[in-house]
Amino acid sequence: MRSWVFFLVCVAVGAVVFAGARLVQNDYVFFAGYVVLQFIVLATAWNILGGYTGYVNFGSAAFFAAGAYTSVFFHKFYPLPIPVLIVLGAIVSGLIGLGMGYLTLRLRGAFFAIATLALAVVLQTLIVNWNYVGGARGAYVIRPESVPLIGNYINYLFVIMLALAIIAINVARAIERSQLGYGFATIRDDELAAEASGVPTLKLKLVATTLSGALMGMAGAPFPYYIGYLQPASAFALDYAVNSIAMPMIGGTTSWIGPLIGAILVATLQQWATVSISSELSLLIVGLLLVGFVIIAPNGIVGLVQDRLRGRTK
Amino acid sequence: MAEPLLQVAGLSKRFGGFVALDGIDLAVAEGERVGLIGPNGSGKSTLVNCICGTLVNETGTVHFNGEAVDGLLTHERTRRGLARSFQLPRPFATLTVADNLRVPLLYTVNARPGPSLSAADIDARCAELLRLVVLEGKAGKYPRDLTQVEMRKLELARAMAAEPKLLLADEAMAGLSQSEVDDIVGLLIRLNERGITIILIEHIMRAVMKFSQRLVVLVSGKKIADGKPDAVIRDPEVEKAYLGQ
């Protein structure tokens, strides 16, 4: 399917999802749906670096929080509409991704993962000590009651996150089918052989860290308006780092559809567990699912289906 | 006399206290078929790695096609026409056989000055390369579905896809049966007849003797012989290195 046709299909599906959520006439659907969509963006963004190039990023929360705190900063400094804040969040997180990529270019495997974790700790420490954006005590971001055309503000945030999810999925799919996608795959498979085949691995790794960081920053930018009160503990929460890794791994990391499936499955399950059992149980669900998938289907749901199909054709 | 395609001068490489290469001089003319032999640990693969830019040499220079390539990254050297195959095949495991060949076409051939290959051109080149290495039926397969000899052929085809001027084939026949070795030697000779200069690093003497027009011998990081294969293998120094006193 051509990219623009796929984009139109995504927009149509998005419109159906929004219309369906409106039909329910319950704001909770929008609150919960926003979180699911946010994790679709985060999982897809993580997968561009972690799945396509094989560089596992444990610092997703840092990029997400950088986007969120960019919004907080501008909310105080010079209030701007959310779409502009999303672009600014993407720029800030993209630059952090570029810087991280530059500093960790020579690291691989566990060493790269530890470096990304360290980035999250360093950034959280900076935010905790930066009073202008609320420091350790946090910052209030009062959202308007409603917006023209859409009405309720949470509906507006839902539409924004829906648009971001569509953008993230289309970016990931376009990469997968492009020269860049081949380059990323060679880095994941064998960096030495990739260089010997003419692939500029260092440059492509920088592209991946920047793109992945920018998309995570985009997901974080509307977050202060969603939550209303942002503190470092919520922006840098463990959930973001764990879910960003777990969702693509459960869905499958080699294709754009894997993180989408993983995010819908896990985030929906978490939302259900939060309201029906306990919010603390949601991470336990992720942990159990991850352990189960690593044992039963190490290539995720997509890998499982592909193996079944291949077995049928043999 | 024409300038050599590859000119290595005074190349040295140490790993801690171990001297892997000690002042290697090597000149390879365009179109030559050179065999590079030596006992295990003699520095053959280190020399290949230094020429290709995988390792950085401490002293000495590498000139390729009249240009100093020291300081260039591996992919930059590949784009200049210096390709290699690996001792142990290193295919891109999650890409199909055809996609493995597509990568050098996209990132090397299309990165050179001049018109880029279209998607149809790339498909045609992949098919041609697969025909050349007799892997036509395997285009859609994954490397895990290939036999050992097919994997070796894929390794060579991928190096060839970069349209190199010089191919460094590092032990392309290790672990193959006699008929499979003949198969690969035939393939390398066919590639050389297409105008590609080849340096074959190999332990299988029958293959080396059949392939090489010139033989270079490394022992303990030093070049001890360089000349016609028949003369080199009768060299007392070479006999001593291989058979002992």
mmCIF file of C-alpha atoms in Angstrom, chain B residues 3-217:
data_model
loop_
_atom_site.group_PDB
_atom_site.id
_atom_site.type_symbol
_atom_site.label_atom_id
_atom_site.label_comp_id
_atom_site.label_asym_id
_atom_site.label_seq_id
_atom_site.Cartn_x
_atom_site.Cartn_y
_atom_site.Cartn_z
ATOM 1 C CA GLU B 3 50.612 3.032 -10.055
ATOM 2 C CA PRO B 4 49.443 0.012 -8.022
ATOM 3 C CA LEU B 5 45.752 -0.178 -7.122
ATOM 4 C CA LEU B 6 46.626 -0.914 -3.498
ATOM 5 C CA GLN B 7 49.814 0.301 -1.890
ATOM 6 C CA VAL B 8 50.501 -0.594 1.729
ATOM 7 C CA ALA B 9 53.705 0.844 3.152
ATOM 8 C CA GLY B 10 55.328 0.190 6.534
ATOM 9 C CA LEU B 11 52.052 -0.915 8.124
ATOM 10 C CA SER B 12 52.255 -1.916 11.798
ATOM 11 C CA LYS B 13 49.632 -2.918 14.322
ATOM 12 C CA ARG B 14 50.001 -3.926 17.956
ATOM 13 C CA PHE B 15 47.501 -5.430 20.388
ATOM 14 C CA GLY B 16 49.013 -4.475 23.745
ATOM 15 C CA GLY B 17 52.448 -6.073 23.754
ATOM 16 C CA PHE B 18 51.674 -8.373 20.828
ATOM 17 C CA VAL B 19 52.956 -7.186 17.462
ATOM 18 C CA ALA B 20 50.341 -8.346 14.960
ATOM 19 C CA LEU B 21 51.826 -6.554 11.932
ATOM 20 C CA ASP B 22 55.378 -5.322 11.689
ATOM 21 C CA GLY B 23 56.174 -2.922 8.855
ATOM 22 C CA ILE B 24 54.221 -4.603 6.062
ATOM 23 C CA ASP B 25 54.818 -3.388 2.507
ATOM 24 C CA LEU B 26 52.471 -4.636 -0.182
ATOM 25 C CA ALA B 27 51.625 -3.386 -3.645
ATOM 26 C CA VAL B 28 48.831 -4.935 -5.691
ATOM 27 C CA ALA B 29 48.327 -4.036 -9.343
ATOM 28 C CA GLU B 30 44.931 -3.671 -10.966
ATOM 29 C CA GLY B 31 43.494 -6.994 -12.163
ATOM 30 C CA GLU B 32 45.873 -9.145 -10.096
ATOM 31 C CA ARG B 33 44.908 -12.331 -8.234
ATOM 32 C CA VAL B 34 46.964 -12.404 -5.074
ATOM 33 C CA GLY B 35 46.981 -15.187 -2.504
ATOM 34 C CA LEU B 36 47.828 -14.204 1.067
ATOM 35 C CA ILE B 37 48.869 -17.100 3.256
ATOM 36 C CA GLY B 38 50.474 -17.668 6.619
ATOM 37 C CA PRO B 39 50.059 -19.797 9.743
ATOM 38 C CA ASN B 40 47.355 -18.977 12.300
ATOM 39 C CA GLY B 41 48.150 -15.732 14.095
ATOM 40 C CA SER B 42 50.467 -14.508 11.342
ATOM 41 C CA GLY B 43 48.464 -11.299 10.888
ATOM 42 C CA LYS B 44 46.515 -11.993 7.680
ATOM 43 C CA SER B 45 43.101 -10.968 8.993
ATOM 44 C CA THR B 46 44.640 -8.029 10.892
ATOM 45 C CA LEU B 47 46.133 -6.817 7.613
ATOM 46 C CA VAL B 48 42.720 -7.104 5.917
ATOM 47 C CA ASN B 49 41.109 -5.243 8.813
ATOM 48 C CA CYS B 50 43.702 -2.448 8.623
ATOM 49 C CA ILE B 51 43.321 -2.120 4.843
ATOM 50 C CA CYS B 52 39.517 -1.972 5.161
ATOM 51 C CA GLY B 53 39.528 0.416 8.121
ATOM 52 C CA THR B 54 38.016 -1.974 10.653
ATOM 53 C CA LEU B 55 41.234 -1.621 12.665
ATOM 54 C CA VAL B 56 43.429 1.464 12.841
ATOM 55 C CA ASN B 57 47.099 0.881 12.049
ATOM 56 C CA GLU B 58 49.654 2.556 14.315
ATOM 57 C CA THR B 59 52.252 3.278 11.658
ATOM 58 C CA GLY B 60 52.369 3.059 7.890
ATOM 59 C CA THR B 61 50.015 4.139 5.143
ATOM 60 C CA VAL B 62 47.364 2.606 2.915
ATOM 61 C CA HIS B 63 46.878 4.103 -0.528
ATOM 62 C CA PHE B 64 44.018 2.878 -2.675
ATOM 63 C CA ASN B 65 43.513 3.922 -6.267
ATOM 64 C CA GLY B 66 46.060 6.710 -5.811
ATOM 65 C CA GLU B 67 44.420 8.117 -2.688
ATOM 66 C CA ALA B 68 45.512 7.859 0.953
ATOM 67 C CA VAL B 69 42.634 6.104 2.708
ATOM 68 C CA ASP B 70 44.096 6.183 6.219
ATOM 69 C CA GLY B 71 41.647 7.920 8.500
ATOM 70 C CA LEU B 72 38.646 7.007 6.376
ATOM 71 C CA LEU B 73 35.890 4.934 7.953
ATOM 72 C CA THR B 74 35.160 1.454 6.611
ATOM 73 C CA HIS B 75 32.051 2.505 4.691
ATOM 74 C CA GLU B 76 33.979 5.355 3.067
ATOM 75 C CA ARG B 77 36.624 2.906 1.864
ATOM 76 C CA THR B 78 33.905 0.569 0.585
ATOM 77 C CA ARG B 79 32.389 3.432 -1.384
ATOM 78 C CA ARG B 80 35.819 4.045 -2.944
ATOM 79 C CA GLY B 81 35.850 0.468 -4.222
ATOM 80 C CA LEU B 82 37.520 -1.496 -1.452
ATOM 81 C CA ALA B 83 35.241 -4.388 -0.473
ATOM 82 C CA ARG B 84 35.718 -7.397 1.735
ATOM 83 C CA SER B 85 34.089 -10.663 2.664
ATOM 84 C CA PHE B 86 34.368 -12.055 6.169
ATOM 85 C CA GLN B 87 36.105 -15.163 7.465
ATOM 86 C CA LEU B 88 32.867 -16.271 9.120
ATOM 87 C CA PRO B 89 29.878 -15.242 6.972
ATOM 88 C CA ARG B 90 28.105 -12.267 8.492
ATOM 89 C CA PRO B 91 24.823 -12.009 6.584
ATOM 90 C CA PHE B 92 22.082 -9.612 7.631
ATOM 91 C CA ALA B 93 19.978 -12.253 9.329
ATOM 92 C CA THR B 94 16.624 -10.456 9.269
ATOM 93 C CA LEU B 95 16.880 -9.495 5.593
ATOM 94 C CA THR B 96 16.199 -11.840 2.702
ATOM 95 C CA VAL B 97 19.018 -12.962 0.411
ATOM 96 C CA ALA B 98 17.982 -10.386 -2.220
ATOM 97 C CA ASP B 99 17.751 -7.626 0.405
ATOM 98 C CA ASN B 100 21.246 -8.526 1.633
ATOM 99 C CA LEU B 101 22.459 -7.582 -1.859
ATOM 100 C CA ARG B 102 20.225 -4.526 -2.033
ATOM 101 C CA VAL B 103 22.061 -2.893 0.898
ATOM 102 C CA PRO B 104 25.446 -2.321 -0.830
ATOM 103 C CA LEU B 105 23.651 -1.242 -4.000
ATOM 104 C CA LEU B 106 21.706 1.390 -2.056
ATOM 105 C CA TYR B 107 24.468 2.541 0.241
ATOM 106 C CA THR B 108 27.577 2.135 -1.900
ATOM 107 C CA VAL B 109 26.733 2.217 -5.601
ATOM 108 C CA ASN B 110 24.048 4.891 -5.191
ATOM 109 C CA ALA B 111 26.311 6.937 -2.900
ATOM 110 C CA ARG B 112 28.913 7.354 -5.646
ATOM 111 C CA PRO B 113 28.878 10.343 -7.959
ATOM 112 C CA GLY B 114 26.739 9.899 -11.048
ATOM 113 C CA PRO B 115 23.186 8.780 -11.688
ATOM 114 C CA SER B 116 21.583 6.619 -9.014
ATOM 115 C CA LEU B 117 20.172 3.177 -9.674
ATOM 116 C CA SER B 118 16.385 3.057 -9.828
ATOM 117 C CA ALA B 119 14.414 0.425 -7.902
ATOM 118 C CA ALA B 120 14.102 -1.589 -11.138
ATOM 119 C CA ASP B 121 17.868 -1.313 -11.773
ATOM 120 C CA ILE B 122 18.548 -2.539 -8.239
ATOM 121 C CA ASP B 123 16.200 -5.513 -8.701
ATOM 122 C CA ALA B 124 17.963 -6.358 -11.991
ATOM 123 C CA ARG B 125 21.420 -6.100 -10.378
ATOM 124 C CA CYS B 126 20.330 -8.347 -7.485
ATOM 125 C CA ALA B 127 19.035 -10.947 -9.947
ATOM 126 C CA GLU B 128 22.263 -10.758 -11.954
ATOM 127 C CA LEU B 129 24.421 -11.200 -8.835
ATOM 128 C CA LEU B 130 22.321 -14.136 -7.683
ATOM 129 C CA ARG B 131 22.770 -15.740 -11.115
ATOM 130 C CA LEU B 132 26.509 -15.134 -10.924
ATOM 131 C CA VAL B 133 26.827 -16.987 -7.616
ATOM 132 C CA VAL B 134 24.189 -19.574 -8.578
ATOM 133 C CA LEU B 135 21.686 -18.596 -5.876
ATOM 134 C CA GLU B 136 18.832 -17.683 -8.236
ATOM 135 C CA GLY B 137 16.177 -19.671 -6.407
ATOM 136 C CA LYS B 138 17.086 -18.258 -3.013
ATOM 137 C CA ALA B 139 16.254 -14.565 -3.456
ATOM 138 C CA GLY B 140 13.302 -14.630 -1.059
ATOM 139 C CA LYS B 141 14.914 -16.946 1.488
ATOM 140 C CA TYR B 142 16.539 -15.818 4.718
ATOM 141 C CA PRO B 143 20.221 -16.540 5.463
ATOM 142 C CA ARG B 144 19.200 -19.128 8.077
ATOM 143 C CA ASP B 145 17.697 -21.220 5.257
ATOM 144 C CA LEU B 146 21.017 -21.408 3.355
ATOM 145 C CA THR B 147 23.680 -24.119 3.462
ATOM 146 C CA GLN B 148 27.258 -23.283 4.445
ATOM 147 C CA VAL B 149 28.455 -22.985 0.849
ATOM 148 C CA GLU B 150 25.418 -20.889 -0.108
ATOM 149 C CA MET B 151 26.188 -18.600 2.817
ATOM 150 C CA ARG B 152 29.761 -18.178 1.523
ATOM 151 C CA LYS B 153 28.393 -17.364 -1.912
ATOM 152 C CA LEU B 154 26.021 -14.810 -0.422
ATOM 153 C CA GLU B 155 28.959 -13.250 1.421
ATOM 154 C CA LEU B 156 30.880 -12.920 -1.853
ATOM 155 C CA ALA B 157 27.820 -11.689 -3.757
ATOM 156 C CA ARG B 158 27.217 -8.993 -1.152
ATOM 157 C CA ALA B 159 30.820 -7.821 -1.440
ATOM 158 C CA MET B 160 30.417 -7.869 -5.238
ATOM 159 C CA ALA B 161 27.210 -5.846 -5.040
ATOM 160 C CA ALA B 162 29.334 -2.891 -3.875
ATOM 161 C CA GLU B 163 30.953 -3.032 -7.342
ATOM 162 C CA PRO B 164 34.472 -3.030 -5.909
ATOM 163 C CA LYS B 165 37.757 -2.477 -7.662
ATOM 164 C CA LEU B 166 39.470 -4.633 -5.056
ATOM 165 C CA LEU B 167 37.939 -7.563 -3.180
ATOM 166 C CA LEU B 168 39.568 -8.939 -0.054
ATOM 167 C CA ALA B 169 38.187 -12.446 0.400
ATOM 168 C CA ASP B 170 39.033 -13.547 3.934
ATOM 169 C CA GLU B 171 39.017 -17.353 4.127
ATOM 170 C CA ALA B 172 36.071 -17.683 1.802
ATOM 171 C CA MET B 173 36.410 -21.480 1.729
ATOM 172 C CA ALA B 174 36.893 -22.458 5.365
ATOM 173 C CA GLY B 175 34.894 -25.531 6.293
ATOM 174 C CA LEU B 176 33.826 -26.409 2.744
ATOM 175 C CA SER B 177 34.129 -29.755 0.972
ATOM 176 C CA GLN B 178 36.560 -30.240 -1.928
ATOM 177 C CA SER B 179 33.908 -29.750 -4.605
ATOM 178 C CA GLU B 180 32.537 -26.702 -2.801
ATOM 179 C CA VAL B 181 36.072 -25.239 -2.622
ATOM 180 C CA ASP B 182 36.403 -25.755 -6.415
ATOM 181 C CA ASP B 183 33.054 -24.040 -6.791
ATOM 182 C CA ILE B 184 34.187 -20.934 -4.875
ATOM 183 C CA VAL B 185 37.606 -20.817 -6.614
ATOM 184 C CA GLY B 186 35.803 -20.938 -9.978
ATOM 185 C CA LEU B 187 33.553 -18.120 -8.810
ATOM 186 C CA LEU B 188 36.493 -15.967 -7.664
ATOM 187 C CA ILE B 189 38.272 -16.490 -10.988
ATOM 188 C CA ARG B 190 35.085 -15.496 -12.843
ATOM 189 C CA LEU B 191 34.899 -12.324 -10.737
ATOM 190 C CA ASN B 192 38.554 -11.549 -11.496
ATOM 191 C CA GLU B 193 37.866 -11.997 -15.206
ATOM 192 C CA ARG B 194 35.275 -9.249 -14.844
ATOM 193 C CA GLY B 195 38.138 -6.913 -13.929
ATOM 194 C CA ILE B 196 38.080 -7.133 -10.131
ATOM 195 C CA THR B 197 41.399 -7.328 -8.357
ATOM 196 C CA ILE B 198 41.238 -10.005 -5.666
ATOM 197 C CA ILE B 199 43.330 -10.755 -2.601
ATOM 198 C CA LEU B 200 42.447 -14.206 -1.299
ATOM 199 C CA ILE B 201 43.364 -14.970 2.298
ATOM 200 C CA GLU B 202 43.248 -18.713 2.627
ATOM 201 C CA HIS B 203 44.617 -21.802 4.367
ATOM 202 C CA ILE B 204 43.551 -24.341 1.746
ATOM 203 C CA MET B 205 46.747 -24.542 -0.347
ATOM 204 C CA ARG B 206 45.137 -26.375 -3.259
ATOM 205 C CA ALA B 207 42.687 -23.496 -3.647
ATOM 206 C CA VAL B 208 45.376 -20.850 -3.188
ATOM 207 C CA MET B 209 47.640 -22.426 -5.799
ATOM 208 C CA LYS B 210 44.782 -22.786 -8.275
ATOM 209 C CA PHE B 211 43.640 -19.203 -7.777
ATOM 210 C CA SER B 212 46.755 -17.105 -7.258
ATOM 211 C CA GLN B 213 48.961 -15.457 -9.840
ATOM 212 C CA ARG B 214 51.116 -14.182 -7.005
ATOM 213 C CA LEU B 215 51.601 -15.390 -3.459
ATOM 214 C CA VAL B 216 52.417 -13.345 -0.354
ATOM 215 C CA VAL B 217 53.402 -15.063 2.888
#
